[in-house]
Amino acid sequence: MNVDDRIRTTLDAQLRAEEARLANGMVGSTGRSRGHRGPMLLATAAVVGLVGIAAVVLWANRSTGSGDDLVVAVTPTTSAPVTTVAPPTTAPATTVPVTTEGPVTPEVPGPTTEVPGQSVPPGPTVVPDTSVPDTSVPDTSPPPTGPATAIGRVDVDDGLATRIVEVDVATGQVLRDLATIDLEASGIGRLQVTPDRQAVYFTQGWEDSWFSCESSLPVIQFVDASGGPSEPVAVGNGASPRLSPDGSRLAYLAASRCVPDPQNPANWVLTPLDTVVVRDLATGSEQRWTDTELAGLDAATLSYELLIETELRGLAWLGDDELVVPGHRFRAADLERTGDAAQFFGTEPFGSVVVGWDAASGAVLVEEVVRDDAGETTGANLVAVDPISGGRSVVATTPAGPWVFWGAFAVDDSGTAILNRGPGGLGLPDGSAVALGVELVGIDW
Amino acid sequence: METDVADQPLDTGTGPPSFDDFYRREYPRLAVLATAVSGDPGWGEDLAQEALTRAGQRWDRIAAYDNPGTWVRRVTINLATSRRRRLRSEARALLRLGPPDPVPGVTLHGDPAVWAAVAGLPPRQRAVITLHYLEDRSVADIADTLGISVSAATSNLHKARTRLAASLGSSDDTPAAERSVR
């Protein structure tokens, strides 16, 4: 039997089994189906207006494995020892020896697998820009003067590749190609551009990320934006990379271990984000903090749900010297934990992305994707969240229109929200738009 | 193999198709589609029902579509793709309720090696493979269902088929899947 016949026969066998279960009234009769009871009850549910609880993420909307979109509330925990990673060595893909200072994070028994090595290439030297951008919460008036150029992404080859480009905002013309990235079975997260626009960072994750430890964490990529096209260079494995406002440090979330999913060990691995990393971009040195509560869980008895419950999600800078993740605040210089923080990413778990910080109010600016009942993206809100109290307010929202996924909002150098609307235009909060010659699918300023 | 069922008219009368007919016709195929994409037959049933629930909630509108089957397949694939993320949002409820019970009688049928090979594909390729081999859908139909271009669907089908042939140890790398598309 050839491959085609084997596939058809197998899928057909499954189809016959499902048809038999339906005919025998065996569908929807288990507790696993969250109360479904077959067609008649489904029709009844429609009448009484029961609403499905699941959020749908469009395939095209995935920032696959980037971690930027996976945001859930976490339980506050106590502080943990900081693990320092040695400065970078000379070659890419070199596993960095980890030295510990103070108590060692408890070793978790069970089928623990090493997370892929934190490959650290020669650290890109970024000259810190000492001028801190004013990231005031945007009002609804257009900026008096906008940035001349934007760095963003343009998907090409029917979405199988993407170009990182610099675009003239006034004319919409592509000024420079910075890199072209193959998106085969992968997706990339929001671009992070240094204030001097000499470097771009982003995550690249894989669609099959849950099948192996090697692919379970995205790779943080670096692109030299000082000249012409270049190849991305892997900085390390992690999620949610965020540059400090002065561009001197890159903070991201990482994992200390990878374990088989107890409920489905053949097909899934769990790589919970339990570590905060701050990398000094001038020296390449890194500071690490690992959540002791999460790291201390017994892998033999842990549950997927508990891991998810306690996983770190989201990261934001509060100025150049402090950063926050849900539940924890840190001093950036040494990752000393300075206090609790709100679980401020818990309201919209599938679309929230930290896009900035408002120096005037101290609020973290979060982009939240708005979806309809069928899961189609209909727009986005820019929300100011108090990182301590969790208080939140919507400061801008996308007008009606076909919004591009990811990067519906960005905050420009003057602190004004710039809306990235597709196809082919940048929209401003007042509804005006700047026509572009290309469709940007993710921008940063 | 039965073909093109999903493209057949739902109703033989003059009114819109009934949701009950739609459910009974589409459910088994959606369950297999969701099983292939999510990798779990129990979740496959659950996700198929979830997608059909959504169709039922707005059936007046969905029934008027040229092909309600395409709409519900897209929702099913979206749900299966975001399975892990859904689990995240449901984590608190699951913690309170305890782990889910196994679904009696729900298992994978056919050749285990095929299921293992399909599980090794990226989710989009799993969806493409299922739509093509289970339903004999054309590349254009698959592209429409997934909301991608025809060339992207063709590329995904070719790559998926090549990977499956390699995984299943076949020297037959002729893209028969491409030959048979309409």
XYZ file of C-alpha atoms in Angstrom:
627
model
C 0.000 0.000 0.000
C 1.490 3.334 -0.974
C 1.644 6.385 1.218
C -1.449 8.021 -0.214
C -3.543 4.924 0.333
C -2.245 4.492 3.878
C -3.189 8.052 4.754
C -6.610 7.792 3.137
C -7.345 4.456 4.766
C -6.385 5.705 8.198
C -8.400 8.904 7.972
C -11.310 6.925 6.589
C -11.135 4.501 9.510
C -11.306 7.412 11.917
C -14.233 8.849 10.002
C -16.151 5.586 10.194
C -15.528 5.442 13.922
C -16.820 8.968 14.408
C -19.867 8.250 12.268
C -20.585 5.180 14.345
C -20.250 7.105 17.586
C -22.626 9.746 16.311
C -25.139 7.140 15.116
C -24.981 5.370 18.456
C -25.562 8.541 20.426
C -22.132 8.432 21.990
C -21.126 11.940 21.065
C -21.218 14.628 23.657
C -21.975 12.262 26.475
C -18.807 12.827 28.479
C -17.778 15.414 30.935
C -14.851 16.293 28.765
C -17.103 17.973 26.287
C -17.914 20.794 28.625
C -21.613 20.123 28.585
C -22.186 19.384 24.934
C -25.036 16.977 24.486
C -25.314 16.466 20.754
C -27.216 18.261 18.045
C -30.493 18.830 19.791
C -28.907 20.385 22.805
C -26.646 22.373 20.566
C -29.695 23.801 18.881
C -31.196 24.509 22.267
C -27.999 26.168 23.348
C -28.212 28.395 20.340
C -31.706 29.426 21.274
C -30.841 30.323 24.816
C -27.711 32.081 23.662
C -25.034 30.116 25.394
C -21.682 31.454 24.417
C -18.685 29.290 23.713
C -15.870 29.932 26.078
C -12.939 29.329 23.846
C -11.027 32.115 22.235
C -10.097 31.418 18.678
C -6.812 32.431 17.247
C -6.716 32.647 13.507
C -4.022 30.655 11.972
C -2.641 33.697 10.303
C -2.776 35.519 13.570
C -0.392 33.280 15.357
C 2.914 34.625 16.388
C 3.754 31.025 16.635
C 5.641 30.212 19.720
C 6.889 33.718 20.089
C 5.420 33.831 23.535
C 4.257 37.368 23.062
C 0.670 36.371 22.818
C 0.609 33.858 25.614
C -0.355 35.886 28.587
C -2.021 34.560 31.694
C -2.203 35.601 35.262
C 0.429 34.217 37.576
C 0.502 33.629 41.260
C 2.774 35.968 43.206
C 5.749 34.139 44.559
C 8.701 34.848 46.705
C 11.995 36.084 45.436
C 14.557 33.673 44.145
C 18.281 33.528 43.748
C 19.652 35.173 40.690
C 21.703 33.079 38.385
C 24.293 34.866 36.376
C 25.292 33.721 32.961
C 28.851 34.200 31.921
C 29.607 36.835 29.313
C 29.266 35.719 25.727
C 31.916 33.708 24.090
C 33.038 34.143 20.566
C 30.965 31.841 18.441
C 27.251 31.501 17.840
C 25.460 28.465 19.204
C 27.883 28.148 22.060
C 26.390 26.817 25.224
C 27.126 29.268 27.940
C 28.281 27.828 31.209
C 26.002 28.827 33.994
C 27.502 29.877 37.246
C 25.464 30.318 40.315
C 25.588 32.884 43.015
C 23.973 32.008 46.274
C 21.588 29.117 46.701
C 21.068 26.988 43.665
C 17.609 26.704 42.260
C 16.156 23.406 43.479
C 16.668 20.600 41.066
C 13.412 19.128 39.907
C 13.267 15.344 39.942
C 11.644 13.409 37.192
C 11.973 13.365 33.444
C 13.638 16.712 33.203
C 15.291 17.531 29.952
C 17.766 20.284 29.465
C 16.432 23.303 27.715
C 18.353 23.986 24.549
C 21.534 25.833 25.366
C 21.421 29.535 25.507
C 23.394 30.120 22.389
C 25.012 33.488 22.660
C 26.764 34.934 19.669
C 29.142 37.851 19.811
C 27.017 40.447 21.450
C 25.945 43.109 19.073
C 27.327 46.371 20.329
C 24.584 48.875 20.671
C 25.494 52.399 21.535
C 22.998 53.437 24.117
C 20.958 56.442 23.215
C 20.789 58.538 26.320
C 17.710 60.397 25.194
C 14.783 58.611 26.711
C 11.808 58.641 24.395
C 8.749 60.315 25.763
C 6.187 57.559 25.820
C 3.320 59.545 27.163
C -0.041 57.938 26.888
C -1.207 58.990 23.471
C -4.016 61.425 23.021
C -6.261 61.427 20.021
C -4.573 64.226 18.135
C -2.041 63.481 15.439
C 1.549 64.262 16.260
C 2.879 67.602 15.081
C 5.726 65.795 13.450
C 5.930 62.097 13.000
C 8.937 59.916 12.551
C 10.426 60.030 9.101
C 10.882 56.328 8.777
C 9.515 53.160 10.274
C 11.057 49.746 10.593
C 8.603 46.982 9.996
C 7.843 43.709 8.304
C 6.471 42.966 4.886
C 5.279 39.439 4.262
C 6.233 38.028 0.885
C 5.940 34.733 -0.964
C 2.363 34.230 0.174
C 3.318 34.536 3.787
C 6.073 31.967 3.619
C 8.737 34.615 4.146
C 8.957 38.095 5.584
C 11.185 41.068 4.939
C 12.301 43.479 7.621
C 12.435 46.866 5.977
C 12.821 50.544 6.711
C 10.021 52.529 5.136
C 9.685 56.236 4.472
C 6.523 57.128 6.337
C 5.743 60.074 4.075
C 6.017 58.230 0.788
C 5.535 54.652 1.830
C 8.570 53.590 -0.113
C 10.926 50.944 1.133
C 14.251 52.606 1.803
C 16.266 49.615 2.936
C 16.016 45.875 3.231
C 17.418 44.739 6.536
C 16.761 40.997 6.374
C 14.592 38.356 4.763
C 13.394 35.522 6.966
C 11.954 32.175 5.903
C 8.698 31.604 7.738
C 8.358 27.952 6.823
C 6.495 26.470 9.760
C 7.441 29.418 11.919
C 6.266 32.825 12.958
C 7.949 35.861 14.394
C 6.944 38.220 17.153
C 6.916 41.952 17.486
C 10.012 43.757 16.359
C 12.085 45.520 18.976
C 14.134 48.381 17.558
C 16.848 50.174 19.516
C 16.381 53.929 19.901
C 19.290 54.590 17.579
C 17.735 52.174 15.070
C 20.948 50.266 14.693
C 19.579 46.935 15.863
C 16.361 44.951 15.652
C 15.389 42.068 17.914
C 12.495 39.666 17.556
C 11.453 36.136 18.431
C 11.088 33.338 15.917
C 9.084 30.320 17.005
C 7.911 27.149 15.315
C 4.479 25.705 14.659
C 5.492 22.356 16.070
C 7.014 23.929 19.139
C 5.202 21.602 21.511
C 6.763 18.442 20.110
C 10.343 18.782 21.197
C 12.417 20.621 23.739
C 14.666 21.892 20.975
C 11.858 23.834 19.362
C 9.715 24.550 22.377
C 11.165 27.964 23.033
C 11.450 30.627 20.359
C 14.849 31.902 19.343
C 15.543 35.576 19.943
C 17.049 36.914 16.756
C 19.218 39.993 16.222
C 19.420 41.903 12.956
C 22.041 44.559 12.313
C 20.074 47.543 11.076
C 23.050 49.810 10.457
C 23.520 48.908 6.836
C 22.214 46.680 4.123
C 20.614 43.260 4.305
C 22.116 40.842 6.780
C 21.407 37.442 8.236
C 19.659 37.265 11.606
C 21.878 36.083 14.434
C 20.469 34.036 17.314
C 20.904 35.719 20.665
C 19.386 32.964 22.781
C 16.199 31.047 23.507
C 13.347 32.959 25.078
C 10.126 34.864 24.678
C 8.848 38.424 24.935
C 12.135 40.253 24.374
C 11.834 43.879 25.368
C 14.435 46.624 25.064
C 14.956 49.061 27.890
C 13.943 52.584 26.884
C 17.585 53.609 26.469
C 18.308 50.556 24.392
C 21.158 49.376 26.569
C 19.529 46.215 27.894
C 17.357 43.472 26.487
C 15.049 41.689 28.915
C 13.252 38.470 28.025
C 11.604 35.413 29.507
C 13.235 32.004 29.432
C 12.792 28.530 30.878
C 14.987 26.489 33.153
C 13.726 23.086 32.071
C 11.641 21.127 29.611
C 9.548 18.130 30.583
C 7.138 15.786 28.804
C 3.511 16.709 29.260
C 2.250 14.187 31.834
C -1.080 13.997 30.044
C 0.351 13.402 26.606
C 4.047 12.605 26.878
C 4.287 11.288 23.334
C 3.167 14.456 21.656
C 3.754 17.384 23.955
C 6.517 18.931 25.949
C 6.202 21.624 28.561
C 8.737 24.389 28.761
C 7.292 26.770 31.302
C 8.600 30.295 31.271
C 9.973 30.576 34.794
C 13.012 32.790 34.297
C 13.574 36.496 33.749
C 16.767 37.402 31.887
C 18.342 40.814 31.442
C 21.151 41.042 28.927
C 23.557 43.970 28.808
C 23.897 44.585 25.095
C 27.275 46.302 25.386
C 28.981 43.503 27.281
C 26.771 40.529 26.552
C 26.550 39.649 30.240
C 23.261 38.368 31.564
C 21.436 38.367 34.872
C 18.854 35.669 35.577
C 16.049 35.221 38.065
C 14.114 31.980 38.305
C 10.764 31.645 39.976
C 11.359 29.259 42.863
C 7.728 28.290 43.140
C 7.583 27.147 39.576
C 11.052 25.633 39.505
C 10.328 23.739 42.704
C 7.321 21.868 41.417
C 7.699 18.119 41.371
C 7.834 17.110 37.737
C 6.539 13.649 38.603
C 3.289 15.000 39.931
C 2.948 18.356 38.305
C -0.060 19.110 36.220
C -0.043 20.959 32.965
C -2.666 23.298 34.345
C -0.575 24.172 37.369
C 2.417 24.911 35.204
C 0.331 27.147 33.048
C -1.143 28.779 36.096
C 2.215 29.743 37.504
C 4.079 30.506 34.315
C 5.558 33.954 33.834
C 3.865 35.827 31.012
C 4.658 39.229 29.656
C 7.397 41.638 30.528
C 7.626 45.425 30.582
C 10.242 48.004 31.402
C 9.404 50.749 33.876
C 12.056 53.208 32.776
C 15.656 52.127 32.287
C 16.297 50.779 35.742
C 13.254 48.713 36.612
C 11.166 46.048 34.972
C 8.034 44.132 35.776
C 6.469 40.789 34.997
C 3.066 39.775 36.317
C 3.510 39.376 40.044
C 7.053 40.691 40.343
C 9.055 43.914 40.087
C 12.815 43.932 39.665
C 15.786 46.262 39.749
C 17.257 45.931 36.285
C 20.920 46.192 37.222
C 21.013 43.008 39.264
C 17.496 41.575 38.967
C 16.994 42.067 42.680
C 13.297 41.589 43.301
C 11.909 44.847 44.654
C 8.281 43.988 45.212
C 5.008 42.578 44.013
C 3.194 43.596 40.895
C -0.296 43.126 39.585
C -1.230 40.163 37.451
C -1.867 42.655 34.750
C -1.772 40.385 31.750
C -4.628 38.171 32.751
C -7.530 39.831 31.083
C -6.981 38.901 27.477
C -4.747 35.906 27.393
C -4.409 35.460 23.681
C -3.670 38.824 22.275
C -2.023 41.102 24.789
C 1.325 42.531 23.847
C 3.259 45.078 25.869
C 4.024 47.911 23.505
C 5.477 50.541 25.789
C 5.514 52.392 29.043
C 4.141 55.791 29.935
C 6.747 57.691 31.936
C 4.224 60.286 33.109
C 1.696 57.908 34.632
C 3.869 54.858 35.120
C 1.381 52.760 33.179
C 2.344 49.865 31.000
C 0.812 50.136 27.541
C -0.690 46.893 26.338
C -2.199 46.091 22.990
C -5.224 43.839 23.253
C -6.674 42.247 20.149
C -10.455 42.342 19.831
C -12.176 39.340 18.292
C -15.713 38.488 17.385
C -17.579 35.348 18.413
C -16.017 33.310 15.640
C -12.543 34.359 16.649
C -11.973 36.682 13.738
C -9.851 39.683 14.683
C -11.865 42.845 14.383
C -9.536 45.393 15.881
C -7.392 46.209 18.859
C -7.382 48.340 21.961
C -4.433 50.139 23.457
C -4.796 49.804 27.210
C -2.884 51.602 29.955
C -2.361 49.245 32.892
C -1.065 50.264 36.311
C 1.568 47.573 36.969
C 1.046 47.736 40.711
C -2.708 48.013 41.145
C -3.712 46.392 37.893
C -6.030 49.307 37.157
C -6.625 49.708 33.477
C -8.130 52.077 30.983
C -8.503 51.993 27.238
C -6.605 54.929 25.754
C -7.114 54.241 22.081
C -8.948 51.816 19.883
C -8.771 50.931 16.250
C -11.473 52.344 14.049
C -13.433 49.913 11.934
C -11.455 48.396 9.141
C -9.341 45.487 8.096
C -6.657 45.507 10.689
C -3.402 43.796 10.275
C -2.562 41.221 12.905
C 0.183 42.061 15.298
C 1.278 45.589 15.604
C -2.079 47.220 15.313
C -0.510 49.720 17.630
C 2.905 51.108 18.134
C 4.039 54.150 20.055
C 6.258 56.556 18.203
C 9.073 58.672 19.536
C 6.742 61.477 20.470
C 4.508 59.162 22.439
C 1.685 59.121 19.964
C 0.016 55.866 19.094
C 0.451 55.000 15.468
C -1.961 52.467 14.148
C -0.773 49.957 11.650
C -3.668 49.293 9.343
C -3.690 46.989 6.422
C -3.549 46.655 3.645
C -1.188 49.405 2.823
C -1.569 52.153 5.333
C -0.627 53.553 8.662
C -3.528 54.982 10.576
C -3.386 57.667 13.189
C -5.633 57.818 16.226
C -7.761 60.549 14.691
C -8.651 58.246 11.839
C -6.342 59.761 9.286
C -4.005 57.433 7.520
C -0.706 57.532 5.754
C -0.708 55.497 2.580
C 2.179 53.134 2.234
C 3.462 51.400 -0.828
C 3.759 48.167 1.083
C 1.767 46.323 3.656
C 3.500 46.306 6.984
C 2.487 43.502 9.235
C 4.441 44.590 12.255
C 6.152 47.831 12.984
C 8.181 49.488 15.613
C 9.553 52.980 15.772
C -13.887 6.393 -0.760
C -16.815 8.668 -0.417
C -15.972 11.999 -1.933
C -17.252 15.495 -2.040
C -19.824 14.971 0.625
C -19.077 18.345 2.078
C -19.804 19.995 -1.218
C -23.160 18.385 -1.757
C -26.209 20.524 -1.240
C -27.515 20.223 2.263
C -31.155 20.535 1.564
C -33.431 19.140 -1.030
C -36.245 21.513 -0.313
C -36.577 25.213 -0.872
C -35.828 26.472 2.614
C -32.505 26.807 4.346
C -30.902 23.570 5.551
C -31.713 22.597 9.075
C -28.971 22.847 11.620
C -29.663 19.320 12.724
C -28.981 17.995 9.209
C -25.893 20.128 8.981
C -24.649 18.850 12.312
C -25.173 15.199 11.466
C -23.476 15.495 8.136
C -20.513 17.580 9.201
C -19.760 16.347 12.689
C -17.807 13.155 11.855
C -15.572 14.895 9.337
C -14.952 17.842 11.615
C -14.059 15.447 14.412
C -11.445 13.759 12.225
C -10.125 17.121 11.048
C -9.805 18.398 14.600
C -8.248 15.114 15.711
C -5.586 15.376 13.034
C -4.783 18.997 13.800
C -4.890 18.730 17.587
C -3.393 15.245 17.781
C -5.981 14.046 20.283
C -9.193 12.199 19.307
C -10.932 13.233 22.512
C -10.214 16.854 21.794
C -11.176 16.265 18.189
C -14.725 15.479 19.194
C -14.812 18.328 21.646
C -13.509 20.868 19.168
C -15.869 19.695 16.429
C -18.776 20.208 18.775
C -17.465 23.593 19.796
C -17.282 24.699 16.168
C -20.769 23.383 15.468
C -22.064 25.120 18.561
C -20.848 28.382 17.145
C -22.517 27.618 13.848
C -25.742 26.815 15.651
C -25.652 30.040 17.610
C -25.766 32.039 14.393
C -27.333 29.505 12.099
C -29.639 31.946 10.358
C -26.622 33.780 9.041
C -24.342 30.801 8.485
C -27.023 28.850 6.613
C -27.194 31.610 4.056
C -23.512 31.252 3.164
C -22.597 29.621 -0.128
C -20.758 26.946 1.791
C -21.391 26.791 5.518
C -19.042 23.819 5.596
C -16.089 26.021 4.771
C -16.948 28.384 7.620
C -17.252 25.628 10.180
C -14.055 23.957 8.989
C -12.127 27.156 9.407
C -13.481 27.586 12.908
C -12.634 23.964 13.697
C -9.056 24.392 12.504
C -8.724 27.622 14.442
C -9.962 25.923 17.574
C -7.690 22.924 17.135
C -4.705 25.128 16.460
C -5.278 27.165 19.554
C -5.957 24.127 21.719
C -3.033 24.776 23.983
C -3.969 28.380 24.377
C -7.500 27.420 25.244
C -6.123 25.161 27.887
C -4.317 28.105 29.346
C -7.486 30.113 29.668
C -9.270 27.174 31.184
C -6.485 26.341 33.584
C -8.227 27.773 36.592
C -11.433 25.892 35.907
C -9.575 22.668 35.309
C -7.682 23.083 38.533
C -10.949 23.289 40.376
C -12.573 20.457 38.497
C -9.611 18.140 38.385
C -8.133 16.498 35.326
C -10.522 15.605 32.540
C -11.826 12.072 32.380
C -10.761 9.950 29.453
C -13.412 9.878 26.769
C -14.710 6.301 26.513
C -14.383 4.786 23.091
C -12.548 7.712 21.616
C -9.296 6.521 20.180
C -7.245 6.642 17.035
C -8.201 4.155 14.347
C -6.307 2.996 11.319
C -2.536 2.866 10.994
C -0.757 4.189 14.128
C 2.294 5.007 12.048
C 0.211 7.336 9.922
C -1.100 9.159 12.968
C 2.405 9.454 14.357
C 3.630 10.840 11.062
C 0.761 13.316 10.863
C 1.493 14.412 14.435
C 4.991 15.300 13.309
C 3.701 17.870 10.850
C 3.128 21.535 11.620
C -0.569 22.153 12.324
C -1.307 23.856 9.045
C 0.092 20.934 7.113
C -1.998 18.547 9.190
C -5.090 20.483 8.223
C -4.117 20.508 4.563
C -3.452 16.771 4.570
C -6.787 16.017 6.196
C -8.788 18.258 3.921
C -7.122 16.707 0.920
C -7.047 13.018 1.795
C -10.235 12.767 3.824
C -12.427 14.992 1.730
C -10.684 15.063 -1.636
C -10.810 18.815 -1.552
C -9.068 20.726 -4.278
C -6.147 22.987 -3.507
C -8.375 25.956 -4.247
C -10.931 24.699 -1.734
C -8.229 24.086 0.845
C -6.844 27.573 0.294
C -10.303 29.044 0.735
C -10.941 27.047 3.877
C -7.666 28.058 5.466
C -7.769 31.626 4.230
C -4.453 31.324 2.427
C -3.385 31.620 -1.184
C -3.592 28.729 -3.600
C 0.175 28.685 -3.978
C 0.614 28.542 -0.211
C -1.863 25.664 -0.016
C -0.057 23.874 -2.824
C 3.267 24.374 -1.102
C 1.931 23.115 2.210
C 0.361 20.078 0.597
C 3.534 19.199 -1.239
C 5.718 19.608 1.828
C 3.336 17.693 4.036
C 3.091 14.829 1.616
C 6.867 14.718 1.215
C 7.346 14.639 4.974
C 4.775 11.898 5.397
C 6.402 9.798 2.710
C 9.728 10.190 4.469
C 8.259 9.434 7.889
C 6.417 6.370 6.642
C 9.499 5.005 5.004
C 8.198 5.132 1.501
C 10.465 5.457 -1.470
C 7.473 6.626 -3.392
C 8.000 10.332 -3.289
C 5.787 11.028 -6.229
C 3.414 13.704 -5.071
C 0.294 11.727 -5.809
C -1.566 14.200 -3.686
C -0.800 16.831 -6.260
C -1.766 14.594 -9.147
C -5.178 13.953 -7.747
C -6.124 17.507 -6.892
C -8.733 19.103 -9.018
